[in-house]
Amino acid sequence: MRLRTVISSERERERDYRAEVQLIHYNHELYTNYTEAAKSPNGLVIVSIFMKISETSNSFLNRMLNRDTITRITYKNDAYLLSGLNIEEVYPETSSFITYEGSMTIPPCFETATWILMNKPIYVTKMQMHSMRLLSQNQPSQIFLSMSDNVRPVQPLNNRCIRTNINFSMQGKDCPNNRAQKLQYRVNEWLLK
Protein backbone atom coordinates (compact mmCIF):
# COMPACT_ATOMS: atom_id res chain seq x y z
CA MET A 1 0.00 0.00 0.00
CA ARG A 2 1.33 3.43 -0.91
CA LEU A 3 0.09 6.52 0.86
CA ARG A 4 0.12 9.80 -0.95
CA THR A 5 -0.84 12.92 0.97
CA VAL A 6 -1.92 16.27 -0.36
CA ILE A 7 -0.72 19.54 1.12
CA SER A 8 -3.76 21.63 1.98
CA SER A 9 -4.47 25.16 3.11
CA GLU A 10 -6.72 25.93 6.05
CA ARG A 11 -9.19 27.62 3.71
CA GLU A 12 -10.02 24.40 1.91
CA ARG A 13 -13.62 23.51 1.46
CA GLU A 14 -14.98 20.58 3.44
CA ARG A 15 -15.17 18.36 0.33
CA ASP A 16 -11.43 18.56 -0.44
CA TYR A 17 -9.37 15.42 0.03
CA ARG A 18 -6.34 15.50 2.31
CA ALA A 19 -4.67 12.27 1.20
CA GLU A 20 -4.86 9.30 -1.13
CA VAL A 21 -4.23 5.63 -0.47
CA GLN A 22 -2.89 3.74 -3.48
CA LEU A 23 -3.27 -0.03 -3.41
CA ILE A 24 -0.85 -1.24 -6.08
CA HIS A 25 -1.37 -4.72 -7.59
CA TYR A 26 0.61 -6.46 -10.30
CA ASN A 27 -0.61 -8.96 -12.88
CA HIS A 28 0.83 -12.24 -11.58
CA GLU A 29 -0.65 -14.21 -14.48
CA LEU A 30 1.56 -12.37 -17.00
CA TYR A 31 4.58 -11.36 -14.90
CA THR A 32 6.71 -13.04 -12.24
CA ASN A 33 7.16 -9.98 -10.02
CA TYR A 34 6.21 -6.35 -9.47
CA THR A 35 9.40 -4.96 -11.09
CA GLU A 36 8.74 -6.82 -14.34
CA ALA A 37 5.04 -5.90 -14.33
CA ALA A 38 5.72 -2.20 -13.67
CA LYS A 39 7.64 -1.97 -16.98
CA SER A 40 5.18 -4.02 -19.05
CA PRO A 41 1.77 -3.57 -20.73
CA ASN A 42 -1.19 -4.48 -18.52
CA GLY A 43 1.25 -4.83 -15.64
CA LEU A 44 -0.36 -2.91 -12.80
CA VAL A 45 -3.73 -2.03 -11.35
CA ILE A 46 -3.76 0.81 -8.85
CA VAL A 47 -6.84 1.31 -6.69
CA SER A 48 -6.97 4.90 -5.49
CA ILE A 49 -8.97 5.81 -2.38
CA PHE A 50 -9.18 9.44 -1.28
CA MET A 51 -9.19 10.47 2.38
CA LYS A 52 -11.12 13.18 4.19
CA ILE A 53 -10.80 14.54 7.70
CA SER A 54 -13.65 13.56 10.01
CA GLU A 55 -14.43 12.91 13.65
CA THR A 56 -14.68 9.20 12.85
CA SER A 57 -12.11 7.05 11.13
CA ASN A 58 -11.64 3.91 9.06
CA SER A 59 -11.28 0.74 11.18
CA PHE A 60 -8.38 -0.58 9.08
CA LEU A 61 -6.45 2.67 9.50
CA ASN A 62 -7.19 2.68 13.25
CA ARG A 63 -5.07 -0.46 13.60
CA MET A 64 -2.43 0.65 11.15
CA LEU A 65 -1.97 4.12 12.61
CA ASN A 66 -1.86 3.33 16.31
CA ARG A 67 1.25 4.52 18.18
CA ASP A 68 2.77 1.04 18.53
CA THR A 69 2.64 0.41 14.78
CA ILE A 70 3.33 3.85 13.33
CA THR A 71 6.56 4.29 15.33
CA ARG A 72 7.96 1.10 13.74
CA ILE A 73 7.45 2.22 10.14
CA THR A 74 8.78 5.79 10.11
CA TYR A 75 11.15 5.44 7.15
CA LYS A 76 11.09 4.02 3.63
CA ASN A 77 11.47 0.21 3.59
CA ASP A 78 10.62 -0.14 7.30
CA ALA A 79 8.40 -3.15 7.84
CA TYR A 80 6.23 -4.39 10.67
CA LEU A 81 3.96 -7.44 10.49
CA LEU A 82 0.35 -6.71 11.45
CA SER A 83 -1.82 -9.79 11.60
CA GLY A 84 -5.58 -9.99 11.44
CA LEU A 85 -6.08 -7.04 9.07
CA ASN A 86 -8.83 -7.29 6.48
CA ILE A 87 -8.01 -5.19 3.39
CA GLU A 88 -11.74 -4.87 2.65
CA GLU A 89 -11.95 -2.54 5.67
CA VAL A 90 -9.83 0.10 3.93
CA TYR A 91 -12.36 0.46 1.09
CA PRO A 92 -15.19 3.02 1.27
CA GLU A 93 -18.79 1.86 1.23
CA THR A 94 -19.32 2.11 -2.52
CA SER A 95 -19.02 -0.03 -5.60
CA SER A 96 -18.85 2.98 -7.92
CA PHE A 97 -15.58 3.97 -9.54
CA ILE A 98 -13.83 5.74 -12.41
CA THR A 99 -11.10 3.96 -14.37
CA TYR A 100 -8.51 4.88 -16.99
CA GLU A 101 -5.19 3.71 -18.39
CA GLY A 102 -2.32 5.83 -17.10
CA SER A 103 1.09 5.99 -15.54
CA MET A 104 2.56 5.18 -12.17
CA THR A 105 2.99 8.14 -9.81
CA ILE A 106 6.49 7.11 -8.75
CA PRO A 107 9.55 7.38 -11.00
CA PRO A 108 10.14 6.29 -13.67
CA CYS A 109 6.34 6.72 -14.12
CA PHE A 110 5.86 3.95 -16.68
CA GLU A 111 2.56 4.10 -18.61
CA THR A 112 1.60 0.57 -17.51
CA ALA A 113 -1.09 1.14 -14.90
CA THR A 114 -4.84 0.77 -14.98
CA TRP A 115 -6.23 3.20 -12.41
CA ILE A 116 -9.43 2.61 -10.45
CA LEU A 117 -10.57 5.65 -8.47
CA MET A 118 -13.20 4.85 -5.86
CA ASN A 119 -16.19 7.19 -5.97
CA LYS A 120 -16.30 7.89 -2.21
CA PRO A 121 -13.56 8.68 0.30
CA ILE A 122 -12.60 7.03 3.55
CA TYR A 123 -12.31 9.09 6.73
CA VAL A 124 -9.45 9.75 9.11
CA THR A 125 -9.16 11.95 12.16
CA LYS A 126 -6.88 15.00 12.29
CA MET A 127 -4.58 13.08 14.64
CA GLN A 128 -4.30 10.15 12.20
CA MET A 129 -3.50 12.53 9.34
CA HIS A 130 -0.84 14.15 11.52
CA SER A 131 0.63 10.69 12.24
CA MET A 132 0.85 9.91 8.52
CA ARG A 133 2.59 13.21 7.82
CA LEU A 134 5.29 12.29 10.35
CA LEU A 135 6.29 9.38 8.11
CA SER A 136 9.27 9.84 5.81
CA GLN A 137 9.57 9.01 2.12
CA ASN A 138 13.31 8.51 2.62
CA GLN A 139 15.55 6.12 4.45
CA PRO A 140 17.02 7.06 7.88
CA SER A 141 20.39 7.96 6.33
CA GLN A 142 18.77 10.58 4.08
CA ILE A 143 17.21 13.96 4.82
CA PHE A 144 13.69 13.58 6.24
CA LEU A 145 11.09 14.12 3.50
CA SER A 146 7.54 14.06 4.81
CA MET A 147 4.80 11.99 3.20
CA SER A 148 2.95 15.29 2.74
CA ASP A 149 5.41 16.48 0.10
CA ASN A 150 4.82 13.85 -2.57
CA VAL A 151 2.21 15.21 -4.96
CA ARG A 152 2.96 14.58 -8.63
CA PRO A 153 2.03 17.43 -10.98
CA VAL A 154 -0.98 17.04 -13.26
CA GLN A 155 -0.02 15.13 -16.40
CA PRO A 156 -1.13 15.64 -20.03
CA LEU A 157 -4.33 13.85 -21.07
CA ASN A 158 -2.70 11.99 -23.98
CA ASN A 159 -6.15 11.04 -25.36
CA ARG A 160 -6.97 8.83 -22.37
CA CYS A 161 -10.41 7.31 -22.25
CA ILE A 162 -12.15 7.64 -18.87
CA ARG A 163 -14.71 4.95 -18.02
CA THR A 164 -17.08 4.62 -15.08
CA ASN A 165 -19.83 2.45 -13.69
CA ILE A 166 -21.52 5.49 -12.13
CA ASN A 167 -25.08 5.93 -13.36
CA PHE A 168 -25.45 9.69 -13.81
CA SER A 169 -29.11 9.42 -14.82
CA MET A 170 -30.22 8.13 -11.40
CA GLN A 171 -31.58 10.61 -8.90
CA GLY A 172 -30.68 10.20 -5.28
CA LYS A 173 -28.64 11.34 -2.33
CA ASP A 174 -25.34 10.89 -4.20
CA CYS A 175 -26.25 13.57 -6.70
CA PRO A 176 -25.19 16.98 -5.28
CA ASN A 177 -28.12 18.89 -6.73
CA ASN A 178 -30.55 15.94 -6.49
CA ARG A 179 -31.56 16.08 -10.14
CA ALA A 180 -30.79 13.83 -13.08
CA GLN A 181 -27.41 14.47 -14.70
CA LYS A 182 -26.53 14.11 -18.37
CA LEU A 183 -23.62 11.81 -19.13
CA GLN A 184 -20.52 13.92 -19.52
CA TYR A 185 -17.43 12.79 -21.34
CA ARG A 186 -15.14 15.70 -20.58
CA VAL A 187 -12.11 14.61 -18.57
CA ASN A 188 -11.24 16.48 -15.40
CA GLU A 189 -7.53 17.26 -15.05
CA TRP A 190 -7.46 16.13 -11.37
CA LEU A 191 -8.21 12.56 -12.42
CA LEU A 192 -4.86 12.23 -14.13
CA LYS A 193 -2.52 13.12 -11.32
PDB file of C-alpha atoms in Angstrom:
ATOM      1  CA  MET A   1       0.000   0.000   0.000  1.00  0.00           C
ATOM      2  CA  ARG A   2       1.330   3.431  -0.909  1.00  0.00           C
ATOM      3  CA  LEU A   3       0.089   6.517   0.861  1.00  0.00           C
ATOM      4  CA  ARG A   4       0.117   9.798  -0.949  1.00  0.00           C
ATOM      5  CA  THR A   5      -0.845  12.921   0.967  1.00  0.00           C
ATOM      6  CA  VAL A   6      -1.924  16.268  -0.365  1.00  0.00           C
ATOM      7  CA  ILE A   7      -0.725  19.539   1.123  1.00  0.00           C
ATOM      8  CA  SER A   8      -3.763  21.631   1.981  1.00  0.00           C
ATOM      9  CA  SER A   9      -4.473  25.156   3.106  1.00  0.00           C
ATOM     10  CA  GLU A  10      -6.724  25.930   6.048  1.00  0.00           C
ATOM     11  CA  ARG A  11      -9.194  27.624   3.706  1.00  0.00           C
ATOM     12  CA  GLU A  12     -10.017  24.397   1.909  1.00  0.00           C
ATOM     13  CA  ARG A  13     -13.619  23.512   1.460  1.00  0.00           C
ATOM     14  CA  GLU A  14     -14.984  20.577   3.435  1.00  0.00           C
ATOM     15  CA  ARG A  15     -15.169  18.363   0.327  1.00  0.00           C
ATOM     16  CA  ASP A  16     -11.431  18.560  -0.439  1.00  0.00           C
ATOM     17  CA  TYR A  17      -9.373  15.424   0.032  1.00  0.00           C
ATOM     18  CA  ARG A  18      -6.340  15.497   2.310  1.00  0.00           C
ATOM     19  CA  ALA A  19      -4.674  12.267   1.198  1.00  0.00           C
ATOM     20  CA  GLU A  20      -4.865   9.303  -1.127  1.00  0.00           C
ATOM     21  CA  VAL A  21      -4.230   5.627  -0.472  1.00  0.00           C
ATOM     22  CA  GLN A  22      -2.891   3.744  -3.481  1.00  0.00           C
ATOM     23  CA  LEU A  23      -3.266  -0.033  -3.414  1.00  0.00           C
ATOM     24  CA  ILE A  24      -0.847  -1.245  -6.083  1.00  0.00           C
ATOM     25  CA  HIS A  25      -1.366  -4.716  -7.589  1.00  0.00           C
ATOM     26  CA  TYR A  26       0.613  -6.456 -10.301  1.00  0.00           C
ATOM     27  CA  ASN A  27      -0.612  -8.956 -12.879  1.00  0.00           C
ATOM     28  CA  HIS A  28       0.833 -12.241 -11.575  1.00  0.00           C
ATOM     29  CA  GLU A  29      -0.647 -14.209 -14.483  1.00  0.00           C
ATOM     30  CA  LEU A  30       1.560 -12.375 -16.997  1.00  0.00           C
ATOM     31  CA  TYR A  31       4.576 -11.358 -14.903  1.00  0.00           C
ATOM     32  CA  THR A  32       6.707 -13.042 -12.243  1.00  0.00           C
ATOM     33  CA  ASN A  33       7.157  -9.977 -10.018  1.00  0.00           C
ATOM     34  CA  TYR A  34       6.212  -6.346  -9.469  1.00  0.00           C
ATOM     35  CA  THR A  35       9.398  -4.962 -11.085  1.00  0.00           C
ATOM     36  CA  GLU A  36       8.745  -6.817 -14.343  1.00  0.00           C
ATOM     37  CA  ALA A  37       5.039  -5.904 -14.334  1.00  0.00           C
ATOM     38  CA  ALA A  38       5.718  -2.203 -13.674  1.00  0.00           C
ATOM     39  CA  LYS A  39       7.636  -1.974 -16.983  1.00  0.00           C
ATOM     40  CA  SER A  40       5.182  -4.016 -19.054  1.00  0.00           C
ATOM     41  CA  PRO A  41       1.771  -3.575 -20.728  1.00  0.00           C
ATOM     42  CA  ASN A  42      -1.190  -4.476 -18.517  1.00  0.00           C
ATOM     43  CA  GLY A  43       1.249  -4.826 -15.642  1.00  0.00           C
ATOM     44  CA  LEU A  44      -0.363  -2.906 -12.798  1.00  0.00           C
ATOM     45  CA  VAL A  45      -3.735  -2.034 -11.354  1.00  0.00           C
ATOM     46  CA  ILE A  46      -3.763   0.806  -8.854  1.00  0.00           C
ATOM     47  CA  VAL A  47      -6.844   1.310  -6.694  1.00  0.00           C
ATOM     48  CA  SER A  48      -6.975   4.903  -5.489  1.00  0.00           C
ATOM     49  CA  ILE A  49      -8.970   5.810  -2.384  1.00  0.00           C
ATOM     50  CA  PHE A  50      -9.181   9.437  -1.281  1.00  0.00           C
ATOM     51  CA  MET A  51      -9.192  10.466   2.384  1.00  0.00           C
ATOM     52  CA  LYS A  52     -11.119  13.182   4.193  1.00  0.00           C
ATOM     53  CA  ILE A  53     -10.799  14.539   7.703  1.00  0.00           C
ATOM     54  CA  SER A  54     -13.649  13.563  10.007  1.00  0.00           C
ATOM     55  CA  GLU A  55     -14.434  12.910  13.654  1.00  0.00           C
ATOM     56  CA  THR A  56     -14.682   9.202  12.847  1.00  0.00           C
ATOM     57  CA  SER A  57     -12.107   7.045  11.128  1.00  0.00           C
ATOM     58  CA  ASN A  58     -11.640   3.915   9.065  1.00  0.00           C
ATOM     59  CA  SER A  59     -11.277   0.742  11.178  1.00  0.00           C
ATOM     60  CA  PHE A  60      -8.377  -0.578   9.076  1.00  0.00           C
ATOM     61  CA  LEU A  61      -6.455   2.668   9.505  1.00  0.00           C
ATOM     62  CA  ASN A  62      -7.195   2.678  13.252  1.00  0.00           C
ATOM     63  CA  ARG A  63      -5.066  -0.456  13.601  1.00  0.00           C
ATOM     64  CA  MET A  64      -2.425   0.646  11.148  1.00  0.00           C
ATOM     65  CA  LEU A  65      -1.967   4.121  12.611  1.00  0.00           C
ATOM     66  CA  ASN A  66      -1.856   3.329  16.312  1.00  0.00           C
ATOM     67  CA  ARG A  67       1.252   4.521  18.180  1.00  0.00           C
ATOM     68  CA  ASP A  68       2.769   1.036  18.532  1.00  0.00           C
ATOM     69  CA  THR A  69       2.636   0.411  14.779  1.00  0.00           C
ATOM     70  CA  ILE A  70       3.334   3.848  13.333  1.00  0.00           C
ATOM     71  CA  THR A  71       6.561   4.289  15.326  1.00  0.00           C
ATOM     72  CA  ARG A  72       7.963   1.102  13.737  1.00  0.00           C
ATOM     73  CA  ILE A  73       7.447   2.225  10.141  1.00  0.00           C
ATOM     74  CA  THR A  74       8.776   5.787  10.112  1.00  0.00           C
ATOM     75  CA  TYR A  75      11.147   5.436   7.151  1.00  0.00           C
ATOM     76  CA  LYS A  76      11.090   4.018   3.626  1.00  0.00           C
ATOM     77  CA  ASN A  77      11.471   0.214   3.586  1.00  0.00           C
ATOM     78  CA  ASP A  78      10.617  -0.137   7.304  1.00  0.00           C
ATOM     79  CA  ALA A  79       8.397  -3.151   7.842  1.00  0.00           C
ATOM     80  CA  TYR A  80       6.229  -4.393  10.670  1.00  0.00           C
ATOM     81  CA  LEU A  81       3.961  -7.437  10.487  1.00  0.00           C
ATOM     82  CA  LEU A  82       0.354  -6.711  11.450  1.00  0.00           C
ATOM     83  CA  SER A  83      -1.819  -9.795  11.598  1.00  0.00           C
ATOM     84  CA  GLY A  84      -5.577  -9.986  11.437  1.00  0.00           C
ATOM     85  CA  LEU A  85      -6.085  -7.039   9.074  1.00  0.00           C
ATOM     86  CA  ASN A  86      -8.826  -7.289   6.483  1.00  0.00           C
ATOM     87  CA  ILE A  87      -8.009  -5.191   3.389  1.00  0.00           C
ATOM     88  CA  GLU A  88     -11.738  -4.871   2.654  1.00  0.00           C
ATOM     89  CA  GLU A  89     -11.952  -2.542   5.668  1.00  0.00           C
ATOM     90  CA  VAL A  90      -9.826   0.096   3.927  1.00  0.00           C
ATOM     91  CA  TYR A  91     -12.358   0.458   1.092  1.00  0.00           C
ATOM     92  CA  PRO A  92     -15.194   3.016   1.272  1.00  0.00           C
ATOM     93  CA  GLU A  93     -18.791   1.861   1.228  1.00  0.00           C
ATOM     94  CA  THR A  94     -19.320   2.110  -2.515  1.00  0.00           C
ATOM     95  CA  SER A  95     -19.016  -0.034  -5.597  1.00  0.00           C
ATOM     96  CA  SER A  96     -18.848   2.983  -7.918  1.00  0.00           C
ATOM     97  CA  PHE A  97     -15.577   3.974  -9.539  1.00  0.00           C
ATOM     98  CA  ILE A  98     -13.830   5.744 -12.406  1.00  0.00           C
ATOM     99  CA  THR A  99     -11.098   3.961 -14.370  1.00  0.00           C
ATOM    100  CA  TYR A 100      -8.513   4.878 -16.987  1.00  0.00           C
ATOM    101  CA  GLU A 101      -5.187   3.708 -18.387  1.00  0.00           C
ATOM    102  CA  GLY A 102      -2.318   5.827 -17.100  1.00  0.00           C
ATOM    103  CA  SER A 103       1.091   5.987 -15.539  1.00  0.00           C
ATOM    104  CA  MET A 104       2.557   5.181 -12.174  1.00  0.00           C
ATOM    105  CA  THR A 105       2.989   8.135  -9.810  1.00  0.00           C
ATOM    106  CA  ILE A 106       6.493   7.109  -8.749  1.00  0.00           C
ATOM    107  CA  PRO A 107       9.551   7.384 -11.002  1.00  0.00           C
ATOM    108  CA  PRO A 108      10.139   6.293 -13.668  1.00  0.00           C
ATOM    109  CA  CYS A 109       6.340   6.718 -14.122  1.00  0.00           C
ATOM    110  CA  PHE A 110       5.859   3.952 -16.679  1.00  0.00           C
ATOM    111  CA  GLU A 111       2.557   4.096 -18.605  1.00  0.00           C
ATOM    112  CA  THR A 112       1.598   0.573 -17.506  1.00  0.00           C
ATOM    113  CA  ALA A 113      -1.095   1.142 -14.897  1.00  0.00           C
ATOM    114  CA  THR A 114      -4.844   0.773 -14.976  1.00  0.00           C
ATOM    115  CA  TRP A 115      -6.229   3.201 -12.409  1.00  0.00           C
ATOM    116  CA  ILE A 116      -9.428   2.611 -10.454  1.00  0.00           C
ATOM    117  CA  LEU A 117     -10.566   5.648  -8.466  1.00  0.00           C
ATOM    118  CA  MET A 118     -13.203   4.848  -5.863  1.00  0.00           C
ATOM    119  CA  ASN A 119     -16.193   7.189  -5.967  1.00  0.00           C
ATOM    120  CA  LYS A 120     -16.299   7.889  -2.208  1.00  0.00           C
ATOM    121  CA  PRO A 121     -13.560   8.681   0.302  1.00  0.00           C
ATOM    122  CA  ILE A 122     -12.604   7.032   3.551  1.00  0.00           C
ATOM    123  CA  TYR A 123     -12.314   9.093   6.727  1.00  0.00           C
ATOM    124  CA  VAL A 124      -9.447   9.751   9.107  1.00  0.00           C
ATOM    125  CA  THR A 125      -9.164  11.945  12.162  1.00  0.00           C
ATOM    126  CA  LYS A 126      -6.878  14.995  12.294  1.00  0.00           C
ATOM    127  CA  MET A 127      -4.577  13.075  14.636  1.00  0.00           C
ATOM    128  CA  GLN A 128      -4.301  10.154  12.197  1.00  0.00           C
ATOM    129  CA  MET A 129      -3.496  12.534   9.344  1.00  0.00           C
ATOM    130  CA  HIS A 130      -0.836  14.149  11.525  1.00  0.00           C
ATOM    131  CA  SER A 131       0.634  10.690  12.236  1.00  0.00           C
ATOM    132  CA  MET A 132       0.850   9.908   8.524  1.00  0.00           C
ATOM    133  CA  ARG A 133       2.589  13.209   7.816  1.00  0.00           C
ATOM    134  CA  LEU A 134       5.288  12.294  10.346  1.00  0.00           C
ATOM    135  CA  LEU A 135       6.285   9.384   8.110  1.00  0.00           C
ATOM    136  CA  SER A 136       9.268   9.843   5.809  1.00  0.00           C
ATOM    137  CA  GLN A 137       9.567   9.006   2.119  1.00  0.00           C
ATOM    138  CA  ASN A 138      13.306   8.512   2.616  1.00  0.00           C
ATOM    139  CA  GLN A 139      15.551   6.116   4.454  1.00  0.00           C
ATOM    140  CA  PRO A 140      17.020   7.063   7.882  1.00  0.00           C
ATOM    141  CA  SER A 141      20.395   7.962   6.325  1.00  0.00           C
ATOM    142  CA  GLN A 142      18.769  10.579   4.079  1.00  0.00           C
ATOM    143  CA  ILE A 143      17.210  13.963   4.820  1.00  0.00           C
ATOM    144  CA  PHE A 144      13.689  13.580   6.239  1.00  0.00           C
ATOM    145  CA  LEU A 145      11.094  14.118   3.505  1.00  0.00           C
ATOM    146  CA  SER A 146       7.538  14.057   4.813  1.00  0.00           C
ATOM    147  CA  MET A 147       4.805  11.992   3.200  1.00  0.00           C
ATOM    148  CA  SER A 148       2.953  15.290   2.743  1.00  0.00           C
ATOM    149  CA  ASP A 149       5.414  16.480   0.098  1.00  0.00           C
ATOM    150  CA  ASN A 150       4.822  13.854  -2.568  1.00  0.00           C
ATOM    151  CA  VAL A 151       2.209  15.207  -4.959  1.00  0.00           C
ATOM    152  CA  ARG A 152       2.959  14.578  -8.633  1.00  0.00           C
ATOM    153  CA  PRO A 153       2.027  17.429 -10.975  1.00  0.00           C
ATOM    154  CA  VAL A 154      -0.981  17.037 -13.257  1.00  0.00           C
ATOM    155  CA  GLN A 155      -0.017  15.126 -16.404  1.00  0.00           C
ATOM    156  CA  PRO A 156      -1.132  15.635 -20.033  1.00  0.00           C
ATOM    157  CA  LEU A 157      -4.331  13.851 -21.067  1.00  0.00           C
ATOM    158  CA  ASN A 158      -2.700  11.990 -23.981  1.00  0.00           C
ATOM    159  CA  ASN A 159      -6.147  11.038 -25.361  1.00  0.00           C
ATOM    160  CA  ARG A 160      -6.971   8.828 -22.375  1.00  0.00           C
ATOM    161  CA  CYS A 161     -10.415   7.308 -22.246  1.00  0.00           C
ATOM    162  CA  ILE A 162     -12.151   7.643 -18.875  1.00  0.00           C
ATOM    163  CA  ARG A 163     -14.714   4.953 -18.025  1.00  0.00           C
ATOM    164  CA  THR A 164     -17.078   4.615 -15.083  1.00  0.00           C
ATOM    165  CA  ASN A 165     -19.834   2.451 -13.695  1.00  0.00           C
ATOM    166  CA  ILE A 166     -21.523   5.494 -12.127  1.00  0.00           C
ATOM    167  CA  ASN A 167     -25.080   5.933 -13.362  1.00  0.00           C
ATOM    168  CA  PHE A 168     -25.453   9.690 -13.813  1.00  0.00           C
ATOM    169  CA  SER A 169     -29.106   9.416 -14.820  1.00  0.00           C
ATOM    170  CA  MET A 170     -30.223   8.131 -11.401  1.00  0.00           C
ATOM    171  CA  GLN A 171     -31.577  10.610  -8.904  1.00  0.00           C
ATOM    172  CA  GLY A 172     -30.682  10.195  -5.276  1.00  0.00           C
ATOM    173  CA  LYS A 173     -28.642  11.338  -2.330  1.00  0.00           C
ATOM    174  CA  ASP A 174     -25.336  10.892  -4.201  1.00  0.00           C
ATOM    175  CA  CYS A 175     -26.250  13.572  -6.704  1.00  0.00           C
ATOM    176  CA  PRO A 176     -25.189  16.978  -5.285  1.00  0.00           C
ATOM    177  CA  ASN A 177     -28.121  18.886  -6.731  1.00  0.00           C
ATOM    178  CA  ASN A 178     -30.553  15.942  -6.492  1.00  0.00           C
ATOM    179  CA  ARG A 179     -31.564  16.076 -10.143  1.00  0.00           C
ATOM    180  CA  ALA A 180     -30.786  13.834 -13.078  1.00  0.00           C
ATOM    181  CA  GLN A 181     -27.414  14.471 -14.705  1.00  0.00           C
ATOM    182  CA  LYS A 182     -26.527  14.106 -18.375  1.00  0.00           C
ATOM    183  CA  LEU A 183     -23.625  11.811 -19.131  1.00  0.00           C
ATOM    184  CA  GLN A 184     -20.518  13.917 -19.524  1.00  0.00           C
ATOM    185  CA  TYR A 185     -17.431  12.791 -21.341  1.00  0.00           C
ATOM    186  CA  ARG A 186     -15.139  15.698 -20.579  1.00  0.00           C
ATOM    187  CA  VAL A 187     -12.113  14.612 -18.566  1.00  0.00           C
ATOM    188  CA  ASN A 188     -11.242  16.482 -15.398  1.00  0.00           C
ATOM    189  CA  GLU A 189      -7.531  17.263 -15.051  1.00  0.00           C
ATOM    190  CA  TRP A 190      -7.460  16.134 -11.370  1.00  0.00           C
ATOM    191  CA  LEU A 191      -8.207  12.560 -12.420  1.00  0.00           C
ATOM    192  CA  LEU A 192      -4.861  12.228 -14.134  1.00  0.00           C
ATOM    193  CA  LYS A 193      -2.520  13.115 -11.315  1.00  0.00           C
TER     194      LYS A 193
END
